[in-house]
CSV table of C-alpha atoms in Angstrom, one decimal:
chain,number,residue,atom,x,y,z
A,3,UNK,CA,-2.7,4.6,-0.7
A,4,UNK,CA,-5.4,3.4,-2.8
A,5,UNK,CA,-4.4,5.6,-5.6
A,6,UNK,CA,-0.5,5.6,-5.4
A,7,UNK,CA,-1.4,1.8,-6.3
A,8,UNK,CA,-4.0,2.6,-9.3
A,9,UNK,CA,-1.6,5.1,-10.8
A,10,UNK,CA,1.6,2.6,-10.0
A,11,UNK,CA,-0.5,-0.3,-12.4
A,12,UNK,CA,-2.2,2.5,-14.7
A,13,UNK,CA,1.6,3.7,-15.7
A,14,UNK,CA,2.5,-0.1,-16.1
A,15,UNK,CA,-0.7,-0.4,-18.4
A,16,UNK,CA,-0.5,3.1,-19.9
A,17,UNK,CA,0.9,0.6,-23.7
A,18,UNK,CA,-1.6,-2.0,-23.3
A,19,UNK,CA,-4.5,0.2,-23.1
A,20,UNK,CA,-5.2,0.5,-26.6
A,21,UNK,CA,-5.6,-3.1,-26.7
A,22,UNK,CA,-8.7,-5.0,-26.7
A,23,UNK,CA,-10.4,-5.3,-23.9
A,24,UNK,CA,-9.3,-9.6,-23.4
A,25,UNK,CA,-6.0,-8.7,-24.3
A,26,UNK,CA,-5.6,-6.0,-21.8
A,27,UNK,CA,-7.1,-8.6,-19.4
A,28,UNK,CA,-4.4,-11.3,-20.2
A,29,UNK,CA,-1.6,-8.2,-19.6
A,30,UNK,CA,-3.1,-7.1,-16.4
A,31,UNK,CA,-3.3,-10.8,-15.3
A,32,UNK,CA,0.6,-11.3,-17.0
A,33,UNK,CA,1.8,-8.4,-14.7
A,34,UNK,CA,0.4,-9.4,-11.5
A,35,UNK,CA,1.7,-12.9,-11.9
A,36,UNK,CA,5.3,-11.8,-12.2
A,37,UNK,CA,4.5,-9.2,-9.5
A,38,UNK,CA,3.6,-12.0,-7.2
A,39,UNK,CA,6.7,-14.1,-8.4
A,40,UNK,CA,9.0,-11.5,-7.9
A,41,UNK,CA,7.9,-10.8,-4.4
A,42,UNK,CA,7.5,-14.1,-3.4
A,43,UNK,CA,11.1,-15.1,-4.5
A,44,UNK,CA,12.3,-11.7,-2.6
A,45,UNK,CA,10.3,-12.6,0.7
A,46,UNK,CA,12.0,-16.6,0.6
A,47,UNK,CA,15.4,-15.3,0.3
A,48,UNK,CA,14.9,-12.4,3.1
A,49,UNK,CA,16.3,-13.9,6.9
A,50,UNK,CA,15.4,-11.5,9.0
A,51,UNK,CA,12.3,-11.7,11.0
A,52,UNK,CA,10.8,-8.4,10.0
A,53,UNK,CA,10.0,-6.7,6.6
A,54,UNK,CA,13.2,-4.2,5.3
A,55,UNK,CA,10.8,-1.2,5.7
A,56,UNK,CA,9.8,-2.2,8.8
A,57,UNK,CA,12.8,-2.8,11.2
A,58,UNK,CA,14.3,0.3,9.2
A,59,UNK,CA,11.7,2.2,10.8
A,60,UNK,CA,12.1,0.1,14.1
A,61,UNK,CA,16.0,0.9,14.0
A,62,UNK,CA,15.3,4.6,13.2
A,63,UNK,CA,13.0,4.7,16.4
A,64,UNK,CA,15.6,2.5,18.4
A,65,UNK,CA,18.3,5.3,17.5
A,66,UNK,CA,16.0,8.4,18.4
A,67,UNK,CA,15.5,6.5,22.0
A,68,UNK,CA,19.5,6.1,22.8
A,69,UNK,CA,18.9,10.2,23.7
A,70,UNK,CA,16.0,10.3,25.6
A,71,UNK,CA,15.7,9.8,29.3
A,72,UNK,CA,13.6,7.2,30.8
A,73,UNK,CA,12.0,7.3,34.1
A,74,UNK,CA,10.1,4.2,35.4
A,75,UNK,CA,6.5,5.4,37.7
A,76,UNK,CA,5.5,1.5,38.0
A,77,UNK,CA,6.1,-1.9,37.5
A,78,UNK,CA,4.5,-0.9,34.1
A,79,UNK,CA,4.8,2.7,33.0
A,80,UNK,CA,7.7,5.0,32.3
A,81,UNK,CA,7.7,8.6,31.8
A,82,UNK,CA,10.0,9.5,28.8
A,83,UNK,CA,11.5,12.8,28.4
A,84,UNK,CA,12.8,14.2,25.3
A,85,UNK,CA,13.9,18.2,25.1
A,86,UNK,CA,11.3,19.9,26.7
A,87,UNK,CA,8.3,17.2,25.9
A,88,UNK,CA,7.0,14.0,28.3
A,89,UNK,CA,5.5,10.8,26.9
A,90,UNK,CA,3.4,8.5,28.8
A,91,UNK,CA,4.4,4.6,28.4
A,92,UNK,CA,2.4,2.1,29.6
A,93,UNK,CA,4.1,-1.3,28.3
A,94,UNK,CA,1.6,-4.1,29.1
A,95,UNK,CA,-1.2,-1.8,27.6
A,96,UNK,CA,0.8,-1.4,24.4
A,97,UNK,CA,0.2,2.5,25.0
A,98,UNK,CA,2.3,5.7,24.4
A,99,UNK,CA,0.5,9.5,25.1
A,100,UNK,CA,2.3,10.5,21.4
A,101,UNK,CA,-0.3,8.2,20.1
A,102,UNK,CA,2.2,6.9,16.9
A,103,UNK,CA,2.3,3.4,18.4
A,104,UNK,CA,-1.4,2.7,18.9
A,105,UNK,CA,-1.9,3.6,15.3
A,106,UNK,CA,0.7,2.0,13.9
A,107,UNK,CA,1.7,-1.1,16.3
A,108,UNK,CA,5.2,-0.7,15.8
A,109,UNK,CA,7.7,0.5,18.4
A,110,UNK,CA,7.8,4.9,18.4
A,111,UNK,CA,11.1,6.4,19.7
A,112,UNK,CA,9.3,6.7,23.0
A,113,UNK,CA,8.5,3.4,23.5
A,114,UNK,CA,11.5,1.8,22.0
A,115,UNK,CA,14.2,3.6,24.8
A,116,UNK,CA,11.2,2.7,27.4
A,117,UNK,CA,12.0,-1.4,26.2
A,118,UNK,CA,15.8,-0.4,26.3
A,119,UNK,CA,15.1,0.0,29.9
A,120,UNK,CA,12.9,-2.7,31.1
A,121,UNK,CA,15.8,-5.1,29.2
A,122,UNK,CA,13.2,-6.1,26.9
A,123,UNK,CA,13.2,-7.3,23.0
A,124,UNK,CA,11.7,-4.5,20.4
A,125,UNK,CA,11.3,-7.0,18.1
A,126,UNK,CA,8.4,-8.6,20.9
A,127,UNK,CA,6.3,-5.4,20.5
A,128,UNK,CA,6.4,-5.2,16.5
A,129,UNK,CA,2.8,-6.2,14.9
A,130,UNK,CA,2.7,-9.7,13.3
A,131,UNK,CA,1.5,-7.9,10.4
A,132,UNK,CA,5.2,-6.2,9.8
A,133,UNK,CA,6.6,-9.6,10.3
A,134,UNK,CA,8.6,-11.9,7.2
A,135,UNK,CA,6.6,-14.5,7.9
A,136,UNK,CA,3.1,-12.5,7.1
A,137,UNK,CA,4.7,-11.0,4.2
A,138,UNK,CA,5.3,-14.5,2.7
A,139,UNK,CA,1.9,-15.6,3.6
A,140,UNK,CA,0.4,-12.6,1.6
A,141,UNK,CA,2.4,-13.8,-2.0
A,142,UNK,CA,1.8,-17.2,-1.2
A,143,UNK,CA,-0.7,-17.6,-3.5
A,144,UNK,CA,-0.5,-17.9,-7.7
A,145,UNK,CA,-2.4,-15.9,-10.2
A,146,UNK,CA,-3.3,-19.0,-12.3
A,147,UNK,CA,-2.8,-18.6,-16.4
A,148,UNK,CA,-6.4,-18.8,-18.0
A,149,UNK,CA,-7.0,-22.1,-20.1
A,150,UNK,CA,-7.9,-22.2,-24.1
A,151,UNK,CA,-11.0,-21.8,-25.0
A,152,UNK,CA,-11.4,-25.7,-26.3
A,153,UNK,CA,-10.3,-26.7,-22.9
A,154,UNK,CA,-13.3,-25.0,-20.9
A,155,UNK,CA,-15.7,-27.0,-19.0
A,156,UNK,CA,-18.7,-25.2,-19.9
A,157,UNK,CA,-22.2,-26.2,-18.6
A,158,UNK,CA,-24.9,-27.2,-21.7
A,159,UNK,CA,-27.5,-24.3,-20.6
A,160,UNK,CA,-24.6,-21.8,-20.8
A,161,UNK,CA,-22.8,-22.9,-23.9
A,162,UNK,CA,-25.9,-23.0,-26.1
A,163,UNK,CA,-26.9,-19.4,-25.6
A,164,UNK,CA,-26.1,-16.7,-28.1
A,165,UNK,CA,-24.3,-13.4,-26.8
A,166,UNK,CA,-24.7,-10.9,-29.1
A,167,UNK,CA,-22.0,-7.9,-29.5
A,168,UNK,CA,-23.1,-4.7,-27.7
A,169,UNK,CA,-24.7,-1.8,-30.4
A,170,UNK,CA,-22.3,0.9,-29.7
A,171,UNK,CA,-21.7,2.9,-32.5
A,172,UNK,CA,-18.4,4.4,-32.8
A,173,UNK,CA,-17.9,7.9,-32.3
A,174,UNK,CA,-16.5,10.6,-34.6
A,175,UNK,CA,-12.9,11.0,-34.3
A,176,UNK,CA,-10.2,9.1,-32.9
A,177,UNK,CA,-10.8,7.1,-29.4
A,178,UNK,CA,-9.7,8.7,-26.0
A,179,UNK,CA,-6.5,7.4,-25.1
A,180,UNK,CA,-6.0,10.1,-22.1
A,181,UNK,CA,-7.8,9.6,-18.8
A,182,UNK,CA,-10.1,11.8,-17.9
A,183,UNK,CA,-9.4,14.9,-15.3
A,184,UNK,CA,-11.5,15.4,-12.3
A,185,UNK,CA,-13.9,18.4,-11.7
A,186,UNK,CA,-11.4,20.3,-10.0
A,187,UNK,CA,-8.1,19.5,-11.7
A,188,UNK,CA,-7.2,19.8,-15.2
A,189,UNK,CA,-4.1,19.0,-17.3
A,190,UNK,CA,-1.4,21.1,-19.1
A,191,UNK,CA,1.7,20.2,-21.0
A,192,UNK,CA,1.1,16.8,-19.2
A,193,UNK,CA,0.7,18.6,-15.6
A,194,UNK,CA,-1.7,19.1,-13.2
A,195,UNK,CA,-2.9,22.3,-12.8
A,196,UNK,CA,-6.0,23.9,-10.7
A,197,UNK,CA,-8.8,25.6,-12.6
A,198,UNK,CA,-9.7,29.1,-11.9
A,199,UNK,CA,-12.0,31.1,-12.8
A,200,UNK,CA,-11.3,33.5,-15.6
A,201,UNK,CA,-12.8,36.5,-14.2
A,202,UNK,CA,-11.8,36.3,-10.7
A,203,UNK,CA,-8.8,33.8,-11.2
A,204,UNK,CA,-10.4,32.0,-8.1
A,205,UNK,CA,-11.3,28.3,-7.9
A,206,UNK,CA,-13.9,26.5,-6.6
A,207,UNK,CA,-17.2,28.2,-8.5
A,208,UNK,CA,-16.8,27.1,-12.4
């Protein structure tokens, strides 16, 4: 996930890179301000008590359940039946054998026909985290524009001292503009491609 979301803002960027390094500062910080706006507008104008990816998943699961057959053991845990497979559901523990919903907190097919059948609300078994509410909570917040320089309240110590440019002379030939490839990957006609050995054609030992 980590890197779907540096390669999502690295395309974004891909322009601005050339840019100074300030400037490319004031385009990150540009960018994630409308992101934020944009979201935040979306999240105010959405009704419905769950997120759109999440109660399509929890409708997906609610669907799968209509076919499977419930069978309650306690005043607490069902068996659940589907083909040739049982599932373990344990409703006060928050628990299904198939192991989706404790990972994820939101309703599996399992445990959403088990809630079909203790007349219960799906919705009550969803994570906060998946909620509207959250989600407006997490774009609450603005991504302030920086202030002129004139307008900075600097302290006397800081503004008196003298910060040199770094030495760093430039290097022959024009700047990188391309990121670098990893040990193991390399690229070709803009594609990633594994590199093998040229005697073996195997990977993993050059």
């Amino acid at each position: 996930m980590t890197s779907n979301c540096a390669e999502c803002l690295n395309g974004r960027l891909r322009w601005a890179r050339r840019l100074p390094v300030c400037t490319l500062l004031e385009c990150v910080r540009t960018l994630m301000g409308q992101w934020f706006h944009d979201r935040r507008r979306d999240t105010l104008a959405r009704t419905h008590v769950l997120t759109q990816t999440a109660a399509t998943k929890v409708l997906k699961s609610v669907e799968e359940g209509q076919t499977m057959n419930v069978q309650q053991i306690s005043a607490t845990k069902f068996k659940v039946t589907h083909g040739m497979k049982h599932y373990m559901v344990d409703l006060v523990g928050r628990k299904c054998s198939c192991l989706v919903f404790n990972l994820d907190l939101m309703p599996c097919p399992h445990i959403a026909a088990t809630i079909s059948k203790a007349n219960k609300h799906v919705y009550s078994y969803v994570w906060s985290f998946y909620t509207t509410e959250n989600l407006r909570g997490m774009y609450s917040g603005e991504v302030m524009a920086i202030a002129h320089l004139d307008d900075w309240d600097v302290l006397l110590e800081l503004s008196s001292r003298v910060v040199l440019t770094p030495h760093n002379p430039r290097q022959v030939g024009h700047p990188r503009t391309n990121r670098m490839s990893t040990g193991s990957q390399s690229t070709s006609r803009g594609r990633w491609c594994s590199i093998v050995c040229s005697h073996c054609q195997q990977t993993g030992h050059n």
